[in-house]
Amino acid sequence: PRKVVEELDPYVPGRSIDEIASEYGVELDKIIKLGSNENPMGPSPQAVKAIVENLNLINQYPESDLQGLVSEIAEYSGVSPENIIAGGDGADEILDVLGKTFMDEGDEFIVPLPSYMYYEFTLKIHGGVPVYARWDIEKNLLDVDSVLEAITPRTKFIFLCTPNNPTGGLIAKEDIERILEATEAIVVVDEAYFEFSEVNNVDLLKDHPNLFILRTFSKVMGLAGMRIGYGIASPDIIEYMYRVKPVFSITKLSQIAARATLNDEEYIRESTKLSIASREYLYQEISKFKTLRVFPSKSNYMLVDVHETGMKAKDLTTELMKRGVIVRDCTSFKGLDEYWIRVSVGTMEEDERFIGILKEVV
Ligand code: PMP
């Protein structure tokens, strides 16, 4: 392997329902998954219907020009189709294509810690060198100065996740603008969860050609398993990226499911509403635990400090998994020690069952 691959820390994703069922002998349909920030309502019924009706098309290659999907994403996002690139392994593929398109060996990229770990994982493979900035956990705010101070002539990307995964805090638009204006590097504003915060930064595109907004169908759109993500940026950036993006990466069924979901406005509205209500309920309930400290979130998950329980996140999450609950052990997130978990919102029933089980464990 290349040296970088030999030395690469593996990326640790959240645990799946099947893994927990076989590891702990819990019945599949009793498991509550609050570990991967998915849509607890399930997919849009319109998406399921569209997939079923089109199953016989899987002998054909998917459309490679993606015009139908791209124009509907553009409309949803309030931009033109030339501003959109869509990817077939979710937003993660878009990150990979950004790396392939723009990263030269030894270029730097800035990541505030803690944040989404896939930036570092994938950009390193393309020869990038991570430079760390800081997310202030206590204030749940980005430390903007730490980002500005990290900029050098070799900075190729700056990753700003808003709402931030795993802390749940937002980055103020003025702060994003300050960073955009301080550099010619591409500032990737990751809005994977923007629907839950009810704000976005697309308006900044007009004056800032170095802005790249990253989004996904895996969260409010309920299609994590179909693996569709997209980016919004200036036509120049988009055009270069299409030169290297794998042409058939978005399957026909994924395109069909994404379009059906975009057209199911009621589903998107209800999903957002449910997730916000569930977030507020879980926040209130977790706040009542004397040994847990939960942070206010603008997303569909929240960060919980478990130091006072005396249990490491690994042991606490294992106890929960034995009882059929999956939450995220944050030990693999750089910038956090071994005493943090992240809890995704569920349906109200799942939330209530989860709180009951949490009482047995802490
Ligand atoms: N960005 C953030 C902040 C995320 O949490 C995720 C999902 N874990 C992604 C991007 C990638 O999502 P996907 O590849 O499923 O589209």
Short mmCIF file of C-alpha atoms and ligand atoms in Angstrom, two decimals:
data_model
loop_
_atom_site.label_atom_id
_atom_site.label_comp_id
_atom_site.label_asym_id
_atom_site.label_seq_id
_atom_site.Cartn_x
_atom_site.Cartn_y
_atom_site.Cartn_z
CA PRO A 1 0.00 0.00 0.00
CA ARG A 2 0.93 3.67 -0.20
CA LYS A 3 2.59 4.96 2.96
CA VAL A 4 -0.44 7.09 3.80
CA VAL A 5 -2.70 4.03 3.67
CA GLU A 6 -0.36 2.00 5.84
CA GLU A 7 -0.43 4.73 8.49
CA LEU A 8 -4.13 5.61 8.22
CA ASP A 9 -6.29 5.47 11.37
CA PRO A 10 -9.42 3.51 10.46
CA TYR A 11 -12.68 5.44 10.27
CA VAL A 12 -15.07 4.20 12.97
CA PRO A 13 -18.73 4.46 11.95
CA GLY A 14 -21.71 4.03 14.31
CA ARG A 15 -22.88 0.47 15.18
CA SER A 16 -25.64 -1.17 13.12
CA ILE A 17 -28.80 -2.89 14.35
CA ASP A 18 -27.66 -6.25 12.89
CA GLU A 19 -24.31 -6.08 14.69
CA ILE A 20 -25.97 -5.42 18.06
CA ALA A 21 -28.59 -8.14 17.54
CA SER A 22 -25.94 -10.78 16.89
CA GLU A 23 -23.40 -9.50 19.44
CA TYR A 24 -25.79 -9.14 22.39
CA GLY A 25 -28.59 -11.53 21.42
CA VAL A 26 -31.23 -8.78 21.35
CA GLU A 27 -34.26 -9.25 19.09
CA LEU A 28 -33.92 -7.13 15.95
CA ASP A 29 -37.25 -5.34 16.28
CA LYS A 30 -36.65 -4.45 19.95
CA ILE A 31 -33.52 -2.42 19.16
CA ILE A 32 -33.70 1.38 19.40
CA LYS A 33 -31.08 3.00 17.21
CA LEU A 34 -30.14 6.47 18.40
CA GLY A 35 -26.59 6.27 17.14
CA SER A 36 -26.35 7.48 13.53
CA ASN A 37 -28.57 10.59 13.27
CA GLU A 38 -31.03 8.95 10.89
CA ASN A 39 -34.68 9.92 10.35
CA PRO A 40 -36.68 8.02 13.01
CA MET A 41 -39.88 8.33 10.93
CA GLY A 42 -38.46 5.96 8.30
CA PRO A 43 -38.28 6.89 4.60
CA SER A 44 -40.91 8.86 2.69
CA PRO A 45 -43.73 6.49 1.60
CA GLN A 46 -43.49 8.19 -1.81
CA ALA A 47 -39.82 7.18 -2.05
CA VAL A 48 -40.61 3.57 -1.17
CA LYS A 49 -43.43 3.49 -3.72
CA ALA A 50 -41.22 4.96 -6.44
CA ILE A 51 -38.45 2.43 -5.75
CA VAL A 52 -40.85 -0.52 -5.86
CA GLU A 53 -42.43 0.71 -9.11
CA ASN A 54 -39.03 1.01 -10.76
CA LEU A 55 -37.31 -2.15 -9.59
CA ASN A 56 -37.36 -3.61 -13.08
CA LEU A 57 -35.01 -0.87 -14.29
CA ILE A 58 -32.00 -2.18 -12.42
CA ASN A 59 -30.64 -3.93 -15.51
CA GLN A 60 -29.91 -0.47 -16.96
CA TYR A 61 -27.02 1.81 -16.15
CA PRO A 62 -28.18 4.90 -14.27
CA GLU A 63 -28.36 8.27 -15.98
CA SER A 64 -24.95 9.83 -15.76
CA ASP A 65 -25.89 13.43 -16.52
CA LEU A 66 -28.25 13.49 -13.50
CA GLN A 67 -30.18 16.40 -14.99
CA GLY A 68 -33.54 15.56 -13.41
CA LEU A 69 -32.14 15.07 -9.93
CA VAL A 70 -29.75 18.01 -10.14
CA SER A 71 -32.43 20.46 -11.26
CA GLU A 72 -34.73 19.39 -8.43
CA ILE A 73 -31.94 19.72 -5.86
CA ALA A 74 -31.17 23.17 -7.31
CA GLU A 75 -34.79 24.21 -6.91
CA TYR A 76 -34.93 22.91 -3.33
CA SER A 77 -31.73 24.80 -2.53
CA GLY A 78 -32.64 28.06 -4.31
CA VAL A 79 -29.70 27.96 -6.77
CA SER A 80 -29.09 27.05 -10.46
CA PRO A 81 -28.29 23.52 -11.66
CA GLU A 82 -24.70 24.68 -12.54
CA ASN A 83 -24.19 25.19 -8.81
CA ILE A 84 -24.91 21.55 -7.92
CA ILE A 85 -22.87 18.35 -7.83
CA ALA A 86 -24.56 15.17 -6.60
CA GLY A 87 -22.73 12.14 -5.27
CA GLY A 88 -23.65 8.49 -4.96
CA ASP A 89 -21.92 7.51 -1.72
CA GLY A 90 -23.62 10.30 0.16
CA ALA A 91 -21.93 13.53 1.17
CA ASP A 92 -18.90 11.33 1.92
CA GLU A 93 -18.39 10.81 -1.83
CA ILE A 94 -18.51 14.57 -2.36
CA LEU A 95 -15.74 14.95 0.23
CA ASP A 96 -13.73 12.34 -1.62
CA VAL A 97 -14.26 14.12 -4.96
CA LEU A 98 -13.21 17.43 -3.37
CA GLY A 99 -9.98 15.75 -2.30
CA LYS A 100 -9.39 14.13 -5.70
CA THR A 101 -10.06 17.39 -7.53
CA PHE A 102 -8.15 19.94 -5.45
CA MET A 103 -5.67 18.31 -3.06
CA ASP A 104 -1.97 18.24 -3.89
CA GLU A 105 0.45 16.21 -1.76
CA GLY A 106 1.31 18.24 1.34
CA ASP A 107 -1.57 20.72 1.09
CA GLU A 108 -3.15 21.52 4.43
CA PHE A 109 -6.75 21.37 5.53
CA ILE A 110 -8.16 22.88 8.71
CA VAL A 111 -10.57 20.95 10.93
CA PRO A 112 -11.89 22.31 14.21
CA LEU A 113 -12.04 19.59 16.87
CA PRO A 114 -14.29 17.94 17.73
CA SER A 115 -16.09 17.65 14.40
CA TYR A 116 -17.06 15.07 11.78
CA MET A 117 -14.13 12.65 11.50
CA TYR A 118 -14.58 11.71 7.86
CA TYR A 119 -12.99 15.00 6.68
CA GLU A 120 -9.64 14.00 8.09
CA PHE A 121 -9.96 10.36 7.07
CA THR A 122 -10.70 11.04 3.43
CA LEU A 123 -8.54 14.13 2.85
CA LYS A 124 -5.47 12.38 4.26
CA ILE A 125 -5.85 9.66 1.63
CA HIS A 126 -5.50 12.40 -0.98
CA GLY A 127 -2.21 13.54 0.52
CA GLY A 128 -3.60 16.32 2.73
CA VAL A 129 -2.13 17.30 6.09
CA PRO A 130 -4.63 18.08 8.87
CA VAL A 131 -4.21 21.27 10.90
CA TYR A 132 -6.44 21.45 13.94
CA ALA A 133 -8.52 24.39 15.13
CA ARG A 134 -10.89 24.36 18.10
CA TRP A 135 -14.58 24.04 18.79
CA ASP A 136 -15.27 25.49 22.26
CA ILE A 137 -17.43 22.78 23.82
CA GLU A 138 -18.40 24.71 26.95
CA LYS A 139 -19.78 27.62 24.90
CA ASN A 140 -20.77 25.26 22.06
CA LEU A 141 -19.26 27.74 19.61
CA LEU A 142 -16.55 27.61 16.99
CA ASP A 143 -13.35 29.29 18.18
CA VAL A 144 -13.07 31.46 15.07
CA ASP A 145 -9.64 32.84 15.98
CA SER A 146 -8.25 29.32 16.18
CA VAL A 147 -9.36 28.83 12.56
CA LEU A 148 -7.96 32.16 11.36
CA GLU A 149 -4.63 31.48 13.09
CA ALA A 150 -4.36 28.07 11.43
CA ILE A 151 -4.50 29.48 7.87
CA THR A 152 -1.22 29.28 5.92
CA PRO A 153 -0.35 29.65 2.20
CA ARG A 154 -0.76 25.85 1.95
CA THR A 155 -4.32 25.75 3.27
CA LYS A 156 -6.52 24.10 0.62
CA PHE A 157 -9.71 23.48 2.61
CA ILE A 158 -11.33 24.70 5.82
CA PHE A 159 -14.11 22.48 7.17
CA LEU A 160 -16.90 24.19 9.09
CA CYS A 161 -19.75 21.93 10.20
CA THR A 162 -22.96 23.76 11.12
CA PRO A 163 -24.79 22.45 13.09
CA ASN A 164 -21.58 20.81 14.24
CA ASN A 165 -21.40 17.03 14.60
CA PRO A 166 -21.14 15.96 17.47
CA THR A 167 -21.62 19.14 19.54
CA GLY A 168 -24.88 20.38 17.94
CA GLY A 169 -23.93 24.09 17.99
CA LEU A 170 -24.28 26.48 15.05
CA ILE A 171 -21.64 28.69 13.45
CA ALA A 172 -22.78 32.30 13.09
CA LYS A 173 -23.05 33.56 9.51
CA GLU A 174 -20.75 36.51 10.34
CA ASP A 175 -18.09 34.06 11.50
CA ILE A 176 -18.36 32.04 8.29
CA GLU A 177 -18.02 35.28 6.31
CA ARG A 178 -14.96 36.34 8.29
CA ILE A 179 -13.31 33.03 7.47
CA LEU A 180 -14.33 33.17 3.78
CA GLU A 181 -12.80 36.62 3.51
CA ALA A 182 -9.56 35.66 5.26
CA THR A 183 -8.55 33.03 2.69
CA GLU A 184 -8.65 31.81 -0.89
CA ALA A 185 -8.92 28.22 0.32
CA ILE A 186 -12.21 26.42 -0.25
CA VAL A 187 -14.36 26.80 2.84
CA VAL A 188 -16.54 23.70 3.11
CA VAL A 189 -19.63 24.54 5.13
CA ASP A 190 -21.15 21.19 6.02
CA GLU A 191 -24.92 21.62 6.24
CA ALA A 192 -25.77 17.91 6.53
CA TYR A 193 -28.18 18.84 9.32
CA PHE A 194 -29.25 22.36 8.28
CA GLU A 195 -32.97 21.52 8.06
CA PHE A 196 -33.11 20.93 11.83
CA SER A 197 -31.57 24.33 12.54
CA GLU A 198 -33.87 26.13 10.09
CA VAL A 199 -31.02 28.34 8.84
CA ASN A 200 -28.57 27.95 5.96
CA ASN A 201 -25.73 29.79 4.24
CA VAL A 202 -26.60 29.58 0.54
CA ASP A 203 -26.95 33.38 0.37
CA LEU A 204 -23.16 33.69 0.96
CA LEU A 205 -22.48 32.06 -2.39
CA LYS A 206 -23.22 35.27 -4.27
CA ASP A 207 -20.17 37.12 -2.90
CA HIS A 208 -17.88 34.21 -2.04
CA PRO A 209 -16.62 31.97 -4.89
CA ASN A 210 -14.56 29.95 -2.36
CA LEU A 211 -17.66 28.69 -0.51
CA PHE A 212 -18.65 25.04 -0.84
CA ILE A 213 -21.84 23.88 0.90
CA LEU A 214 -22.12 20.16 1.61
CA ARG A 215 -25.46 18.43 2.09
CA THR A 216 -27.02 14.98 2.24
CA PHE A 217 -30.22 12.98 1.76
CA SER A 218 -29.25 10.79 4.76
CA LYS A 219 -30.76 12.90 7.54
CA VAL A 220 -34.11 14.69 7.29
CA MET A 221 -34.71 13.10 3.86
CA GLY A 222 -34.61 9.63 5.40
CA LEU A 223 -32.43 8.01 2.71
CA ALA A 224 -29.16 7.15 4.50
CA GLY A 225 -29.23 3.69 2.93
CA MET A 226 -29.53 5.05 -0.62
CA ARG A 227 -26.29 7.08 -0.23
CA ILE A 228 -27.00 10.42 -1.92
CA GLY A 229 -25.23 13.67 -1.09
CA TYR A 230 -24.70 16.96 -2.87
CA GLY A 231 -22.57 20.05 -2.95
CA ILE A 232 -23.49 23.65 -3.77
CA ALA A 233 -20.76 25.93 -5.11
CA SER A 234 -19.65 28.22 -7.93
CA PRO A 235 -19.96 26.68 -11.43
CA ASP A 236 -16.13 26.65 -11.74
CA ILE A 237 -15.68 24.42 -8.70
CA ILE A 238 -18.56 22.18 -9.78
CA GLU A 239 -17.22 21.77 -13.31
CA TYR A 240 -13.78 20.64 -12.12
CA MET A 241 -15.35 18.16 -9.73
CA TYR A 242 -17.50 16.54 -12.43
CA ARG A 243 -14.28 15.77 -14.35
CA VAL A 244 -13.26 13.28 -11.66
CA LYS A 245 -16.53 12.10 -10.11
CA PRO A 246 -17.36 8.45 -10.94
CA VAL A 247 -20.02 8.77 -13.64
CA PHE A 248 -22.43 6.06 -12.49
CA SER A 249 -22.11 6.44 -8.73
CA ILE A 250 -25.75 7.42 -8.10
CA THR A 251 -27.89 4.38 -8.83
CA LYS A 252 -31.14 4.73 -10.71
CA LEU A 253 -33.13 3.73 -7.63
CA SER A 254 -31.29 6.32 -5.54
CA GLN A 255 -32.09 9.05 -8.05
CA ILE A 256 -35.73 7.99 -8.10
CA ALA A 257 -35.94 7.86 -4.30
CA ALA A 258 -34.28 11.26 -3.88
CA ARG A 259 -36.62 12.93 -6.37
CA ALA A 260 -39.71 11.36 -4.81
CA THR A 261 -38.61 12.58 -1.37
CA LEU A 262 -37.93 16.13 -2.58
CA ASN A 263 -41.46 16.17 -3.98
CA ASP A 264 -42.94 14.90 -0.70
CA GLU A 265 -42.94 18.26 1.02
CA GLU A 266 -45.25 17.09 3.78
CA TYR A 267 -42.81 14.31 4.73
CA ILE A 268 -39.90 16.77 4.91
CA ARG A 269 -41.98 19.19 7.00
CA GLU A 270 -43.25 16.49 9.37
CA SER A 271 -39.81 14.89 9.74
CA THR A 272 -38.30 18.23 10.68
CA LYS A 273 -41.09 18.93 13.16
CA LEU A 274 -40.85 15.51 14.79
CA SER A 275 -37.07 15.66 15.10
CA ILE A 276 -37.16 19.12 16.68
CA ALA A 277 -39.90 18.10 19.15
CA SER A 278 -38.01 14.91 19.98
CA ARG A 279 -34.77 16.86 20.45
CA GLU A 280 -36.40 19.25 22.91
CA TYR A 281 -38.02 16.38 24.83
CA LEU A 282 -34.78 14.38 25.05
CA TYR A 283 -32.84 17.47 26.10
CA GLN A 284 -35.26 18.13 28.96
CA GLU A 285 -35.26 14.49 30.08
CA ILE A 286 -31.48 13.99 29.91
CA SER A 287 -31.02 17.29 31.81
CA LYS A 288 -32.80 15.68 34.78
CA PHE A 289 -30.01 13.11 35.29
CA LYS A 290 -27.68 14.38 38.03
CA THR A 291 -24.59 12.71 36.57
CA LEU A 292 -25.11 13.71 32.93
CA ARG A 293 -24.46 17.05 31.27
CA VAL A 294 -26.29 17.55 27.98
CA PHE A 295 -25.55 20.35 25.51
CA PRO A 296 -28.27 22.32 23.70
CA SER A 297 -28.42 21.31 20.05
CA LYS A 298 -29.75 22.73 16.80
CA SER A 299 -29.52 19.35 15.09
CA ASN A 300 -31.08 15.88 15.40
CA TYR A 301 -28.61 14.64 18.05
CA MET A 302 -27.06 15.99 21.22
CA LEU A 303 -23.73 15.64 22.96
CA VAL A 304 -23.73 14.27 26.51
CA ASP A 305 -20.84 14.49 28.98
CA VAL A 306 -20.81 11.31 31.11
CA HIS A 307 -17.71 12.03 33.29
CA GLU A 308 -19.76 12.23 36.48
CA THR A 309 -21.18 8.74 36.03
CA GLY A 310 -17.65 7.40 36.52
CA MET A 311 -18.25 5.15 33.49
CA LYS A 312 -16.30 5.46 30.27
CA ALA A 313 -18.48 6.00 27.19
CA LYS A 314 -17.38 2.58 25.94
CA ASP A 315 -18.74 0.82 29.05
CA LEU A 316 -21.87 2.92 29.24
CA THR A 317 -22.75 2.32 25.59
CA THR A 318 -22.07 -1.40 26.03
CA GLU A 319 -24.54 -1.52 28.94
CA LEU A 320 -27.10 0.27 26.77
CA MET A 321 -26.48 -2.08 23.83
CA LYS A 322 -27.05 -5.13 26.04
CA ARG A 323 -30.47 -3.60 26.71
CA GLY A 324 -31.14 -2.95 23.02
CA VAL A 325 -30.20 0.74 22.73
CA ILE A 326 -27.55 2.06 20.35
CA VAL A 327 -26.09 5.52 21.03
CA ARG A 328 -22.76 6.81 19.75
CA ASP A 329 -19.64 6.31 21.83
CA CYS A 330 -17.62 9.44 20.94
CA THR A 331 -14.22 7.99 21.93
CA SER A 332 -13.08 7.97 18.28
CA PHE A 333 -13.82 11.71 17.86
CA LYS A 334 -10.57 13.64 18.20
CA GLY A 335 -10.91 16.54 20.64
CA LEU A 336 -13.02 14.56 23.12
CA ASP A 337 -11.79 12.21 25.85
CA GLU A 338 -13.32 8.81 26.65
CA TYR A 339 -16.34 10.19 28.51
CA TRP A 340 -18.73 11.52 25.88
CA ILE A 341 -21.70 10.07 24.05
CA ARG A 342 -23.94 11.41 21.30
CA VAL A 343 -27.65 10.65 21.34
CA SER A 344 -29.74 10.93 18.16
CA VAL A 345 -33.41 11.82 18.31
CA GLY A 346 -35.92 8.99 17.97
CA THR A 347 -39.69 8.85 17.77
CA MET A 348 -41.38 9.95 20.99
CA GLU A 349 -41.97 6.28 21.96
CA GLU A 350 -38.32 5.43 21.33
CA ASP A 351 -37.24 8.44 23.39
CA GLU A 352 -39.40 7.38 26.33
CA ARG A 353 -38.12 3.80 26.22
CA PHE A 354 -34.55 5.07 25.94
CA ILE A 355 -34.91 7.32 29.01
CA GLY A 356 -36.31 4.36 30.98
CA ILE A 357 -33.34 2.18 30.00
CA LEU A 358 -30.85 4.99 30.68
CA LYS A 359 -32.18 5.15 34.26
CA GLU A 360 -31.24 1.48 34.70
CA VAL A 361 -27.66 2.15 33.58
CA VAL A 362 -26.52 5.47 35.17
N1 PMP B 1 -21.40 15.44 7.26
C1 PMP B 1 -21.76 15.21 8.52
C2 PMP B 1 -21.56 16.27 9.54
C3 PMP B 1 -22.31 13.98 8.89
O1 PMP B 1 -22.62 13.74 10.16
C4 PMP B 1 -22.48 13.00 7.89
C5 PMP B 1 -23.11 11.66 8.22
N2 PMP B 1 -22.56 10.93 9.18
C6 PMP B 1 -22.06 13.28 6.60
C7 PMP B 1 -21.54 14.52 6.31
C8 PMP B 1 -22.12 12.28 5.49
O2 PMP B 1 -23.37 11.82 5.24
P1 PMP B 1 -23.68 10.83 4.05
O3 PMP B 1 -22.39 10.30 3.51
O4 PMP B 1 -24.54 9.78 4.64
O5 PMP B 1 -24.41 11.67 3.05
#
